[in-house]
Coordinates of C-alpha atoms in Angstrom, one line a residue:
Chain K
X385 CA 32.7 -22.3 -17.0
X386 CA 31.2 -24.1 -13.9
X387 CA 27.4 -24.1 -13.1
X388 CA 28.8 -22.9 -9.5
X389 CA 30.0 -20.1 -10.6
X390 CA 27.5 -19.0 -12.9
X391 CA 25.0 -18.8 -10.7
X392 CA 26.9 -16.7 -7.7
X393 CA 27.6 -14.3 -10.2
X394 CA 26.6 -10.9 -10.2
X395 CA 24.3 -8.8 -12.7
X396 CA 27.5 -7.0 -13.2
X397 CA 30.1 -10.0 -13.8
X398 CA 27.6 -11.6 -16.0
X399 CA 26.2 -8.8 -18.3
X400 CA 29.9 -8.5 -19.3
X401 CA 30.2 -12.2 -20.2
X402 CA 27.3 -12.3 -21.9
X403 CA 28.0 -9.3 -24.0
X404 CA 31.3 -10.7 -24.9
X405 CA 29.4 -13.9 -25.8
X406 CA 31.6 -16.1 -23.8
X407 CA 29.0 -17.3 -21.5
X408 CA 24.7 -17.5 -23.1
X409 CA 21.4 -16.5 -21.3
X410 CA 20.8 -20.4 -21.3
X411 CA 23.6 -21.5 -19.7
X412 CA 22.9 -19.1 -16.8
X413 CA 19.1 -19.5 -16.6
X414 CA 20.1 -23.5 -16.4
X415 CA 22.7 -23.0 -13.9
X416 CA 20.0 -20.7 -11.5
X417 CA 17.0 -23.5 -12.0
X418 CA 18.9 -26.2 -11.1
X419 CA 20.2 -24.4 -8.0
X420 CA 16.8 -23.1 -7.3
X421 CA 15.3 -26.5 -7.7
X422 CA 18.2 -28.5 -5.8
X423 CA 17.8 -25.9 -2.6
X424 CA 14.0 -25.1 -2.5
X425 CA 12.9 -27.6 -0.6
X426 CA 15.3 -26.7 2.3
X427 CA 14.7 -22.8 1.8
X428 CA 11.2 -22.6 0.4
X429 CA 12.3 -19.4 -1.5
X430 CA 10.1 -19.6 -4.4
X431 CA 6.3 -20.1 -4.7
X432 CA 6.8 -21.3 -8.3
X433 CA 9.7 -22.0 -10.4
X434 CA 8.7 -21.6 -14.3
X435 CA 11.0 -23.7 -15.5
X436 CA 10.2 -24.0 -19.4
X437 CA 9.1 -21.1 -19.8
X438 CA 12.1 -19.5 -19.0
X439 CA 14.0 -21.9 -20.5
X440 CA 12.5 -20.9 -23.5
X441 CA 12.4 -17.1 -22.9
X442 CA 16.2 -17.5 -22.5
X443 CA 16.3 -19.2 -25.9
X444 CA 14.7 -16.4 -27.2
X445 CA 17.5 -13.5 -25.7
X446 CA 20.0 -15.9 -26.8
X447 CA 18.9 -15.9 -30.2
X448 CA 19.0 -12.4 -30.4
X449 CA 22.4 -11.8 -28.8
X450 CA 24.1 -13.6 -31.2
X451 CA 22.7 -11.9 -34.0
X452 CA 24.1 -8.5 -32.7
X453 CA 20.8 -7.1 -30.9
X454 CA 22.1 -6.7 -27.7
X455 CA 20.2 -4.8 -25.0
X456 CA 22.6 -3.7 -22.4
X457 CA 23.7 -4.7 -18.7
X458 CA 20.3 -6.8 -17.8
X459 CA 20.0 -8.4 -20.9
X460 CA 19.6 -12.2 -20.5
X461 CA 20.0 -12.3 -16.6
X462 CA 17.8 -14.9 -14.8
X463 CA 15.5 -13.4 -12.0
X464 CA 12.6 -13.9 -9.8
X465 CA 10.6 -11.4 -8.4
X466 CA 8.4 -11.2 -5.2
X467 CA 4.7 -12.6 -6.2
X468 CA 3.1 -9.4 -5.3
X469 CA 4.0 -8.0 -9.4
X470 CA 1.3 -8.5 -12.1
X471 CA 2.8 -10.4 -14.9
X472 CA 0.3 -10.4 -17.8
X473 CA -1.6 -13.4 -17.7
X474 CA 0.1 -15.2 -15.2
X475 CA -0.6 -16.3 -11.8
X476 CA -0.3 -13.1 -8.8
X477 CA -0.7 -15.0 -5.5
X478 CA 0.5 -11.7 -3.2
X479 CA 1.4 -14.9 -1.1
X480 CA -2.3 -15.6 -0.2
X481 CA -5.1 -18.4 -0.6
X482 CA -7.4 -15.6 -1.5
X483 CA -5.6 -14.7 -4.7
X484 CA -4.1 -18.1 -5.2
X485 CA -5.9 -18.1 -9.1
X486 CA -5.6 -14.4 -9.3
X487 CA -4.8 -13.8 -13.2
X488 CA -3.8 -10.1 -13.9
X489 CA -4.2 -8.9 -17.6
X490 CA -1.4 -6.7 -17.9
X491 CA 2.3 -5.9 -16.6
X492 CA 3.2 -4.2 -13.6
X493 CA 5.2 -1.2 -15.2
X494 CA 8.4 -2.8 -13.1
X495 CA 7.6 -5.8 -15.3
X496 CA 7.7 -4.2 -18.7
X497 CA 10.6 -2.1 -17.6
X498 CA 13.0 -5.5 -16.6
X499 CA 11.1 -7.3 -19.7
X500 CA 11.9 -4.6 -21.7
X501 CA 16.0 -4.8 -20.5
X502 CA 15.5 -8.4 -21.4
X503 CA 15.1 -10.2 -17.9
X504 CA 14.7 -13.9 -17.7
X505 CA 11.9 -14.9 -15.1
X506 CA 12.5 -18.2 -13.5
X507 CA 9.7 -18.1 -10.9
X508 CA 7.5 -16.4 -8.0
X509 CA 9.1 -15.6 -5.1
X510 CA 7.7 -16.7 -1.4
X511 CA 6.2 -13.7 1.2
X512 CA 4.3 -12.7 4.2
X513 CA 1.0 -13.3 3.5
X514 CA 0.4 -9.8 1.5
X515 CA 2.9 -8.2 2.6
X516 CA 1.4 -7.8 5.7
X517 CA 3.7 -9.0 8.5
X518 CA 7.8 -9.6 8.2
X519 CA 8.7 -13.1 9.0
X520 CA 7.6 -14.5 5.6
X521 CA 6.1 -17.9 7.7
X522 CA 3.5 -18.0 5.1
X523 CA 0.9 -20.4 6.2
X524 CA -0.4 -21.4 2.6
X525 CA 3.1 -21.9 0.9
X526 CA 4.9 -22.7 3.7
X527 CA 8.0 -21.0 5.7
X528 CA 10.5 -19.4 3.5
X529 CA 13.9 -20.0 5.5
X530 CA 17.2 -17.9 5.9
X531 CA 20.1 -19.4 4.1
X532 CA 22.2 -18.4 7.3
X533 CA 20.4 -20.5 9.6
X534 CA 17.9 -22.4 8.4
X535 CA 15.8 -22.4 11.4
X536 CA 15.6 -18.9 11.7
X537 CA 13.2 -16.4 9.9
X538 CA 14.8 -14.9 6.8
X539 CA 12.9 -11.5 7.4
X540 CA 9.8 -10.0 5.5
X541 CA 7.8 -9.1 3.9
X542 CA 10.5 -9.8 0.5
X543 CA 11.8 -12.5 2.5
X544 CA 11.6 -15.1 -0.7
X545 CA 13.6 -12.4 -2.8
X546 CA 16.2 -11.7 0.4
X547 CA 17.0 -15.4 1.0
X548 CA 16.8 -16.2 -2.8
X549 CA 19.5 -13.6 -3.6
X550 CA 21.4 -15.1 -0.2
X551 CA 21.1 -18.7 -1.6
X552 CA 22.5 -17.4 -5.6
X553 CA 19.1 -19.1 -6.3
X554 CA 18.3 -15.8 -9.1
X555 CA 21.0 -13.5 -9.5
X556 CA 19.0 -10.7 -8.2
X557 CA 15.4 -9.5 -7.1
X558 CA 13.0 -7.0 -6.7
X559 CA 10.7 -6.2 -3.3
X560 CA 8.2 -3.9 -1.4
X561 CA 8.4 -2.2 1.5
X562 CA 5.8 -0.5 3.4
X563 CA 7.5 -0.1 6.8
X564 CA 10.8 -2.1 6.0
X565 CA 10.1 -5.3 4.0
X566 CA 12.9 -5.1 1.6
X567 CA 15.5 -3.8 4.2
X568 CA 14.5 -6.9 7.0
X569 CA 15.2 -9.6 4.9
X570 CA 18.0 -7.7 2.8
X571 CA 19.6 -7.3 6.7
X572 CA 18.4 -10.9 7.8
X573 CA 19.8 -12.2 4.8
X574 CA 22.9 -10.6 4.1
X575 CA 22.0 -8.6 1.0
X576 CA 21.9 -5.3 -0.5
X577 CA 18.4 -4.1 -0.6
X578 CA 17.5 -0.7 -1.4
X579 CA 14.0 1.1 -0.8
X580 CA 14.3 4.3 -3.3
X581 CA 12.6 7.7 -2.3
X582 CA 8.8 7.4 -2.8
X583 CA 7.7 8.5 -5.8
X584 CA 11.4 7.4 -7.9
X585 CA 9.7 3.9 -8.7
X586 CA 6.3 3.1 -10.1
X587 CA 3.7 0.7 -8.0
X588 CA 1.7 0.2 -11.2
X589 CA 0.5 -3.6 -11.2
X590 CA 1.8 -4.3 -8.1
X591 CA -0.6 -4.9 -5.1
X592 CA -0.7 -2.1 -2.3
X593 CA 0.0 -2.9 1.6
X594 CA -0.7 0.8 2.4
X595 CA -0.3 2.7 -0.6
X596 CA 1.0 5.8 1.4
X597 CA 3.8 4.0 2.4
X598 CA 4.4 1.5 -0.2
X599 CA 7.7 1.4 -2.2
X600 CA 9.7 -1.0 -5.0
X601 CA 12.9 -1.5 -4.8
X602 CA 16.1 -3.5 -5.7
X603 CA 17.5 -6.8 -3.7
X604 CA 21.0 -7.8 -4.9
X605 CA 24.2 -9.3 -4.0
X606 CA 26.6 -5.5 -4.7
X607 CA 26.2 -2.1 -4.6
X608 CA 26.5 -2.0 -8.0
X609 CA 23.9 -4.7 -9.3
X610 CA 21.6 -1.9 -7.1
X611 CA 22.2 0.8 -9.3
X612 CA 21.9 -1.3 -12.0
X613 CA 18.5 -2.3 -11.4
X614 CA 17.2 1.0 -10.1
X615 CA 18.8 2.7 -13.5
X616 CA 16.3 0.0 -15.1
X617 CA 13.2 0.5 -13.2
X618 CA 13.2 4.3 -12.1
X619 CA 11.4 7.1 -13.5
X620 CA 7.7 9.0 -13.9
X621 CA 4.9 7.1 -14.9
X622 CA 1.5 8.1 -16.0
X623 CA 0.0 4.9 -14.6
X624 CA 1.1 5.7 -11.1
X625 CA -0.2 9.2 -9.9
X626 CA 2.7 8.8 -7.1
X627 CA 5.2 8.6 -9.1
X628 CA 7.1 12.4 -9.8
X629 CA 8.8 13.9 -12.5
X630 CA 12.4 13.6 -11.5
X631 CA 15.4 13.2 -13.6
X632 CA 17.4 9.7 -12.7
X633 CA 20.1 9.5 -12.5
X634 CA 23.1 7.2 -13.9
X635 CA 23.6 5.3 -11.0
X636 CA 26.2 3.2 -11.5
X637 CA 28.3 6.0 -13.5
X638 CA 29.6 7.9 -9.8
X639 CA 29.6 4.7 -7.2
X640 CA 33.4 4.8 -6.8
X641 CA 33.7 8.3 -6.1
X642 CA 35.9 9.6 -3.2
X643 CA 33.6 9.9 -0.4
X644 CA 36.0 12.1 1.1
X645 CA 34.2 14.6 2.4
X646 CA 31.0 13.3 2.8
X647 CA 29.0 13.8 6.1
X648 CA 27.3 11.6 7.8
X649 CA 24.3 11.9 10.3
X650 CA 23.9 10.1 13.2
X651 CA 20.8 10.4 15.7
X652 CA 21.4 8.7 19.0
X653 CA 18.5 9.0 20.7
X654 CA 16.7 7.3 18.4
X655 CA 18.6 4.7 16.2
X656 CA 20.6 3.4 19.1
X657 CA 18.4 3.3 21.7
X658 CA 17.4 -0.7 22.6
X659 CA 19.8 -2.1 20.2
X660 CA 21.2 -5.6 20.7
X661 CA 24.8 -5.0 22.2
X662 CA 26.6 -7.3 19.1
X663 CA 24.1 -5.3 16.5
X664 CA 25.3 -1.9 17.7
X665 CA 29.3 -2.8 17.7
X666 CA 29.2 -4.1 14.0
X667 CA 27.4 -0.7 13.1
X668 CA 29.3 1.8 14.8
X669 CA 32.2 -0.5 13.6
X670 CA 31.1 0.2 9.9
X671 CA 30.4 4.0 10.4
X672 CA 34.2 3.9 11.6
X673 CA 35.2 2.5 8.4
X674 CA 33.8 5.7 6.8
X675 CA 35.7 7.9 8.2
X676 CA 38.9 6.3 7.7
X677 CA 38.1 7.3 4.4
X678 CA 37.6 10.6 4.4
X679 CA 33.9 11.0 5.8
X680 CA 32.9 13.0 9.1
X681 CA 30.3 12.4 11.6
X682 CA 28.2 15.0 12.9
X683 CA 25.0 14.5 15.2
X684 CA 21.1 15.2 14.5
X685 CA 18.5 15.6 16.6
X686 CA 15.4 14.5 14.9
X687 CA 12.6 15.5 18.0
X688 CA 9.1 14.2 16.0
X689 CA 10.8 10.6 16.2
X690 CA 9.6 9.8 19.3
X691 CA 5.9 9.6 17.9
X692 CA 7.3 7.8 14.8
X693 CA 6.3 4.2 15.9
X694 CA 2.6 5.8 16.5
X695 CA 2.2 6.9 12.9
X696 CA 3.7 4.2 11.4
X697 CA 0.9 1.5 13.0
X698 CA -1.6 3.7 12.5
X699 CA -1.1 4.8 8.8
X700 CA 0.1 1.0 7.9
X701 CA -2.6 -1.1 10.1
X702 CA -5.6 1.3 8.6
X703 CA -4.7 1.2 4.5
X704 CA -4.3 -2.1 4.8
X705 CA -7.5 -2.8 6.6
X706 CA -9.2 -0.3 3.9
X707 CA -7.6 -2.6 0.9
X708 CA -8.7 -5.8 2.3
X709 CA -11.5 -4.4 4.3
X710 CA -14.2 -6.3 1.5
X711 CA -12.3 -9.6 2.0
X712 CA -12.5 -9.3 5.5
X713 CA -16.4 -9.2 6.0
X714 CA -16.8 -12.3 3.2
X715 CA -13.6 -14.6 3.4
X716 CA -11.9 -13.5 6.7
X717 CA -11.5 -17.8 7.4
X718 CA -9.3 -17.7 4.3
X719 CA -6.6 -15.0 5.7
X720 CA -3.9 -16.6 7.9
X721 CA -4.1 -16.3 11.7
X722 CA -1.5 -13.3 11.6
X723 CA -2.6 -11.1 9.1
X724 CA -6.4 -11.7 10.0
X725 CA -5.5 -10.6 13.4
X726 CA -4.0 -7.4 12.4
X727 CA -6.7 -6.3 9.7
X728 CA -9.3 -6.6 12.3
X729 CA -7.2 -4.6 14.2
X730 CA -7.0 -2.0 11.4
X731 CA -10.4 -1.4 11.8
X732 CA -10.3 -0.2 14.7
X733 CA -8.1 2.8 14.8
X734 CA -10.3 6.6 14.6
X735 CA -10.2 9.2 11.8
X736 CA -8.3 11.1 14.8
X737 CA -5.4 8.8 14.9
X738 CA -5.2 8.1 11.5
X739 CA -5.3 12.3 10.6
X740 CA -2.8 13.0 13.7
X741 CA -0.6 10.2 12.2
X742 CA -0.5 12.6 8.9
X743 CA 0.4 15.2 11.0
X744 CA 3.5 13.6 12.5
X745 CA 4.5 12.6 9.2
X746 CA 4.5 16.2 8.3
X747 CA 6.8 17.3 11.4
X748 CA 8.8 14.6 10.0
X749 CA 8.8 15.5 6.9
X750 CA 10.0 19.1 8.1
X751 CA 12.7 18.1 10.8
X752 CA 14.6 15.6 8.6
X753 CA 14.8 17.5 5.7
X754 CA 16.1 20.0 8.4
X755 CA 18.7 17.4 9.7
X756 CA 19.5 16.5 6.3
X757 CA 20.5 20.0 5.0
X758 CA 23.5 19.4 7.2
X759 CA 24.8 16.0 6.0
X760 CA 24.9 13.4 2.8
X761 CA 23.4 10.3 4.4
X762 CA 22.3 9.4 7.7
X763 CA 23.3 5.9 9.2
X764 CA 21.8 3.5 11.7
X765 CA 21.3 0.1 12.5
X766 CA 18.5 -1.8 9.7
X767 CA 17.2 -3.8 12.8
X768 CA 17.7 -3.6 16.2
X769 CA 18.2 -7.7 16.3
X770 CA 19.4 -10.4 14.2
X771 CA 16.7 -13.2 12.9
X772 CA 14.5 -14.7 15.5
X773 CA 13.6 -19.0 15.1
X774 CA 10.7 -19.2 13.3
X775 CA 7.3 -19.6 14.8
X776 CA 8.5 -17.1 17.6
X777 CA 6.9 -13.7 18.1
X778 CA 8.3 -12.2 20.7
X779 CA 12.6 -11.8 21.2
X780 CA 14.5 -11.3 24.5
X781 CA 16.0 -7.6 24.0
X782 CA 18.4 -6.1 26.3
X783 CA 16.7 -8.6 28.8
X784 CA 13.5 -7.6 28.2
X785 CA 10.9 -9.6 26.1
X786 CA 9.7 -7.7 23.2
X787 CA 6.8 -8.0 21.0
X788 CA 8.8 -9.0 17.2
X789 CA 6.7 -6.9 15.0
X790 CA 6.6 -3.5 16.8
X791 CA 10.8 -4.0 17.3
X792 CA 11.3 -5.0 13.7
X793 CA 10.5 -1.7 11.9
X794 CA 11.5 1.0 14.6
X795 CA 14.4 1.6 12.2
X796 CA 13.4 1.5 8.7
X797 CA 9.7 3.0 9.3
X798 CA 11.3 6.5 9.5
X799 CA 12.1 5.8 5.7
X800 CA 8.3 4.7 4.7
X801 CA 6.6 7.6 7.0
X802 CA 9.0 10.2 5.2
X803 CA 9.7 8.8 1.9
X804 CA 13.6 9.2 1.9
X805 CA 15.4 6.8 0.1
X806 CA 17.3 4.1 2.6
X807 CA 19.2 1.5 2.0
X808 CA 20.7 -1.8 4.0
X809 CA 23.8 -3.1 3.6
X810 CA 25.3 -6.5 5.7
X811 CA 28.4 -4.8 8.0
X812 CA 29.5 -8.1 9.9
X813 CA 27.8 -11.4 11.6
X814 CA 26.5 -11.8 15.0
X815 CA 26.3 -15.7 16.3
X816 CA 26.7 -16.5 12.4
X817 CA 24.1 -14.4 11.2
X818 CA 23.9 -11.0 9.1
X819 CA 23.4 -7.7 10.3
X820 CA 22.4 -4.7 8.3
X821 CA 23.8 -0.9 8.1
X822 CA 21.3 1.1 6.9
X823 CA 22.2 4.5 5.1
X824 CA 19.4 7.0 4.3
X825 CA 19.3 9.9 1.9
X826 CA 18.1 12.9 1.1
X827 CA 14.8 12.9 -1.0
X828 CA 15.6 12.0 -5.1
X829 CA 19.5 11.6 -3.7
X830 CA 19.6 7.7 -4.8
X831 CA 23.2 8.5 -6.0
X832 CA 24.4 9.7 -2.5
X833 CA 23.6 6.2 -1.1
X834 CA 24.9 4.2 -3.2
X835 CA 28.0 5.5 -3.3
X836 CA 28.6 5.7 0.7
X837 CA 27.2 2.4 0.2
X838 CA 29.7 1.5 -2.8
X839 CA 32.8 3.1 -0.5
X840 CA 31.9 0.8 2.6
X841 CA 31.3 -2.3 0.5
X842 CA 34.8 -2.1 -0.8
X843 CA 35.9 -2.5 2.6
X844 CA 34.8 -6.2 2.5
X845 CA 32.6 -6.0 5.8
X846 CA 31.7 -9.7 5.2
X847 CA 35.2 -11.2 4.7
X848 CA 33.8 -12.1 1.7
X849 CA 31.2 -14.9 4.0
X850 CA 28.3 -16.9 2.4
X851 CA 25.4 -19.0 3.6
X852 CA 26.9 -22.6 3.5
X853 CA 23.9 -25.3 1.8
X854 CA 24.2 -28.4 0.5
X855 CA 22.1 -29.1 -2.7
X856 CA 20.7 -32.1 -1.2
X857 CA 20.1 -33.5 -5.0
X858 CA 23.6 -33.1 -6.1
X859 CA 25.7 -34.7 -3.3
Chain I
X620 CA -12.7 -2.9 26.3
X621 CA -13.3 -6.8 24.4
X622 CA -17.3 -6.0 24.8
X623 CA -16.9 -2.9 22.9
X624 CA -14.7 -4.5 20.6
X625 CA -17.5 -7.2 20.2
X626 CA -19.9 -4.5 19.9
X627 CA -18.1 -2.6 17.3
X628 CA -17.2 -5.1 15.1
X629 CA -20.8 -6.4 15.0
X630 CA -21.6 -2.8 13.9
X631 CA -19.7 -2.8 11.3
X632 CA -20.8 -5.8 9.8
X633 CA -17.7 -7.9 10.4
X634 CA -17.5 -11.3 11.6
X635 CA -15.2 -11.4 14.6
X636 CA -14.8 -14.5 17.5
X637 CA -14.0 -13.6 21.0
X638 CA -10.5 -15.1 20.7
X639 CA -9.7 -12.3 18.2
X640 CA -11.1 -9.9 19.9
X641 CA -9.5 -10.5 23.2
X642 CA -5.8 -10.4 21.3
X643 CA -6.8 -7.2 19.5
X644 CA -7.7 -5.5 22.8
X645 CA -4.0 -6.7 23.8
X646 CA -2.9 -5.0 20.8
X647 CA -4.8 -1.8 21.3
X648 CA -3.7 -1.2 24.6
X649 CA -0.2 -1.4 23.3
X650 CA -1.0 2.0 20.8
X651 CA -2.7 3.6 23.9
X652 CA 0.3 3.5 25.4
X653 CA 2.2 5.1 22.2
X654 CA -1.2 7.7 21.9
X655 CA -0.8 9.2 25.2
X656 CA 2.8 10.2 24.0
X657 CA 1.6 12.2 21.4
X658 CA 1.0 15.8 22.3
X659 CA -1.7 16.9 20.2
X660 CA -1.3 20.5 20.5
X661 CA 2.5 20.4 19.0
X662 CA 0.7 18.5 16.4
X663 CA -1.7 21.0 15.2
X664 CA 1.3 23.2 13.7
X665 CA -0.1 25.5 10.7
X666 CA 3.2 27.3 9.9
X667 CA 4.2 24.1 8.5
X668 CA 1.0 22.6 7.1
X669 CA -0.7 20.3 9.2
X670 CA -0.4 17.0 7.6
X671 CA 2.0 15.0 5.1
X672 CA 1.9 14.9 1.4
X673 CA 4.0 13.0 -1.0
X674 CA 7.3 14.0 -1.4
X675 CA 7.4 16.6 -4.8
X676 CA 10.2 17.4 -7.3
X677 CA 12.1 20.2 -5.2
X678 CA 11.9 18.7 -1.9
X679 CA 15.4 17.4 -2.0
X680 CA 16.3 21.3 -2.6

C-alpha cells in the first residue's frame, strides 16, 4: 500500500487495516511524518514534530498487535494534538514565549484517555498565541497557513490541528474552543470539528482561555472519525469539577440512521443576518439537502441573542485577563502585540458587565432550551465569511469594513455562552475556499449531531475536493 | 477616556504605553456601543434565576 494513501486515510479506514494486520502502526506513523515534514515548512502546522519518539511508540503498539493485544478502533493511529494539552514531562508551549520551557508533570486526562486507546503522537500542533485570538498568526512560531490557500488564515484558535487534518499531515486532532476555535478553523479548513456540550469532555491538564466557556473537542476528516474520538475522550471526571455525570453514548453505533423525521431549527434573525452572499447560498443549499431526505424546517425565535455578542466579550476578555492577569503586570513585553492588547483590555471591563453578562447567559440558557424543545438540531452558517489573507484584521462584509474578530464568533459563541454541543461541517467552496454548516444540539444530545451531520456528509457536499500541495521535498 | 485608561491601569499596578491605551479605548467604545443595547431591567429576571450556571445532568430533559 502507498504512503499516499496511508496517510489520507481516515481513523475509520485505518483501524480496520490495522486490526486485520494488513497495514502496521509503523508504516502509518512513517507515512504521516514524512508528510508532516515534507509540507510544514509551507503550512507551519506543527510546533514540533517528535519524530523518534513516535517512531518508537509506534514500535511499541506494533509489537503488541501482533501478539493479539489489540485495543480497538484508535489503536496505533498517528496524531497530533493542539499544544495547549499537558503531556507528562513534555514540553506545553499553549503557543507562547512565556511557556516555551513549560514542563507539565502529568497527563491531561484527554491525554491518558487517547494514550490509553493507544494513540501515536507525532508532534505539537501550532495556535493563537493561547488561545486567545483566531487567526493562528502566531508571532513566536510563525503563521500556520490554510492548505486551501496558503496565503490565507487557516482560522483559530486550533488552527494547527484544522489545517493539519486538511493537509492529511495526522490523521486526526483534538482542539479548544472558547467562543469558536475548533469550529473556525474546522470551517476555514474544510474539516469536521466538533465542540461537545460543556461538561461531556474533561479540561484536566489542558490550559484555560476562559474556563466558563472553555471546551475539547474532536477535529477530523468524517463524521464518523468524530464519534470515534468523542466515544474515546467523553465522560465524568473527578479531576475536572465541570465535567457531569452523564451517560455517553455509542456514538458511532446510530450515525446512519434515517433522519427522516428529524426537525431542524432555523433562527433568521440572527444566524443570517450580515452573512457573505456565497456563505449563505452554500448553507441554505445544505439545509435543502436535509430535507430531501426526510427532515423539516421549522423557525425559532431566540430574543436574548441580540445581547449575545455582549456576553461573550465580556465573559471571554475578563477570564482570560484573570488567568494571565500575573503575567501581565511582570512579562507583558513577552505576550504578542494581539493578545497583549486584548488582556489589557480584559482588565478593564466592571463587576457589572461581567455579572449582567451571566445574566444573559441565563436568558439564553432559558430561551434555547425553549427553542430546542421543538426541534433535533438547529443549523446556521459556522462563519459569516470565508478566510481572510493573513496579516489582515479587518474584512469588507456586505460592503462594509468589519472588525475580523468581533465577525468571527457571532456564530459559534451562542454554543460557548450556552454550552450546547455544535458542530461544523464544510457544505461547498466559495472562491476555492471552505465554508462550514454548523449544526447545534440539544444539551448531552452529541448523538443527534452527528447523525444530521452523518446524513448530510453522505451527500458528498465537497465533491469529494482537497487542498492541492506539493511536498516540495519529494518532487 | 485614554487618561482614565492611563489612570486606571497605573492603579492597578499594570504597565501600560499610550499606544495601547489609545487602541483599547478604540476597543471599548466598540462594547459601549453593544452595552447600551442591553436592557438591564429584562435582565434582572428572578423567575428564572438571575444568572448562568453550568449546564447539569437533566437539562437536556
Amino acid at each position: 500500500m502507498s504512503k499516499v494513501q496511508l496517510f489520507s486515510r481516515t481513523i475509520d479506514e485505518l483501524s480496520g487495516l490495522i486490526r486485520e494486520k494488513e497495514v502496521s502502526p509503523v508504516e502509518v506513523t512513517k507515512a504521516t511524518l514524512e508528510r508532516s515534514k515534507n509540507l510544514n515548512e509551507q503550512v507551519n502546522a506543527y510546533i514540533n514534530i517528535t519524530e523518534d519518539q513516535s517512531l518508537a511508540m509506534a514500535m511499541e503498539h506494533e509489537k503488541e498487535i501482533l501478539n493479539g493485544n489489540y485495543r480497538g478502533k484508535l489503536h496505533g493511529i498517528p496524531m497530533a494534538l493542539k499544544d495547549i494539552f499537558y503531556f507528562e514531562g513534555e514540553v506545553a508551549t499553549m503557543g507562547s514565549k512565556i511557556h516555551q520551557d513549560f514542563i507539565p508533570d502529568y497527563d491531561a486526562t484527554v491525554v491518558s484517555k487517547l494514550k490509553e486507546a493507544g494513540v501515536i503522537f507525532t508532534g505539537k500542533l501550532n495556535m493563537h498565541e493561547y488561545a486567545w485570538g483566531a487567526t493562528t498568526t502566531n508571532p513566536h512560531y510563525g503563521p500556520c497557513r490554510n492548505p486551501w490557500n496558503l496565503e490565507k488564515i487557516p482560522g483559530g484558535s486550533s488552527g494547527g490541528s484544522g489545517a493539519a487534518v486538511s493537509a492529511d499531515m495526522t490523521i486526526a486532532s483534538l482542539g479548544t474552543d472558547t467562543g469558536g476555535s475548533i469550529r473556525i478553523p474546522a470551517s476555514s479548513c474544510g474539516i469536521i470539528g466538533l465542540k461537545p456540550t460543556h461538561g461531556r469532555v474533561s479540561k484536566y491538564g489542558c490550559f484555560p482561555l476562559a474556563w466558563s466557556l472553555d471546551h475539547i473537542g474532536p477535529m477530523t476528516k468524517t463524521v464518523t472519525d468524530a464519534a470515534i474520538l468523542l466515544e474515546a475522550i467523553a465522560g465524568f471526571d473527578r479531576n475536572d469539577p465541570t465535567t457531569v455525570d452523564v451517560p455517553t453514548a455509542a456514538y458511532t453505533k446510530n450515525l446512519n440512521e434515517d433522519i427522516g423525521g428529524m426537525v431542524i431549527g432555523i433562527n433568521e434573525d440572527y444566524f443570517f443576518r450580515n452573512v457573505d452572499p456565497e456563505v449563505e447560498s452554500l448553507v441554505r443549499a445544505g439545509i435543502r439537502k436535509l430535507e430531501d431526505r426526510g427532515a423539516s424546517v421549522v423557525h425559532v425565535e431566540i430574543p436574548s441573542l441580540k445581547n449575545a455578542e455582549f456576553a461573550e466579550l465580556i465573559t471571554i476578555m475578563t477570564e482570560a485577563s484573570t488567568v494571565h492577569h500575573a503575567n501581565l503586570k511582570e512579562r507583558a513585553q513577552d505576550f504578542g502585540e494581539d493578545v497583549r492588547l486584548l488582556l489589557e483590555a480584559g482588565e478593564v471591563p466592571s463587576a457589572v458587565d461581567y455579572l449582567q453578562a451571566q445574566q444573559i447567559r441565563r436568558k439564553l440558557d432559558v430561551e434555547f432550551a425553549e427553542a430546542m424543545k421543538q426541534v433535533d438540531v438547529m443549523i446556521t452558517p459556522t462563519l459569516p465569511f470565508t478566510p481572510i489573507d493573513i496579516g489582515a484584521d479587518t474584512l469588507s462584509l456586505n460592503e462594509e469594513i468589519v472588525n475580523f474578530l468581533d465577525h468571527i464568533i457571532r456564530f459559534t459563541l451562542p454554543g460557548n455562552l450556552t454550552g450546547l454541543p455544535s458542530l461544523s461541517i464544510p457544505c461547498g467552496l466559495s472562491n476555492g475556499l471552505p465554508v462550514g454548516m454548523q449544526i447545534m444540539g440539544k444539551a448531552f444530545k452529541e448523538e443527534d449531531v452527528l447523525r444530521a451531520a452523518y446524513a448530510f456528509e453522505k451527500t458528498n457536499p465537497m465533491n469529494g475536493m482537497k487542498p492541492k500541495l506539493s511536498e516540495s521535498k519529494l518532487v | 477616556m485614554q487618561d482614565l485608561l492611563k489612570s486606571y491601569f497605573s492603579a492597578r499596578d499594570l504597565n501600560v504605553s499610550e499606544e495601547d491605551c489609545s487602541k483599547i479605548a478604540q476597543q471599548m467604545e466598540g462594547l459601549d456601543v453593544l452595552r447600551k443595547g442591553l436592557d438591564v431591567r429584562y435582565l434582572n429576571d428572578s423567575d428564572i434565576g438571575m444568572y448562568h450556571r453550568p449546564l447539569r445532568r437533566h437539562d437536556n430533559e
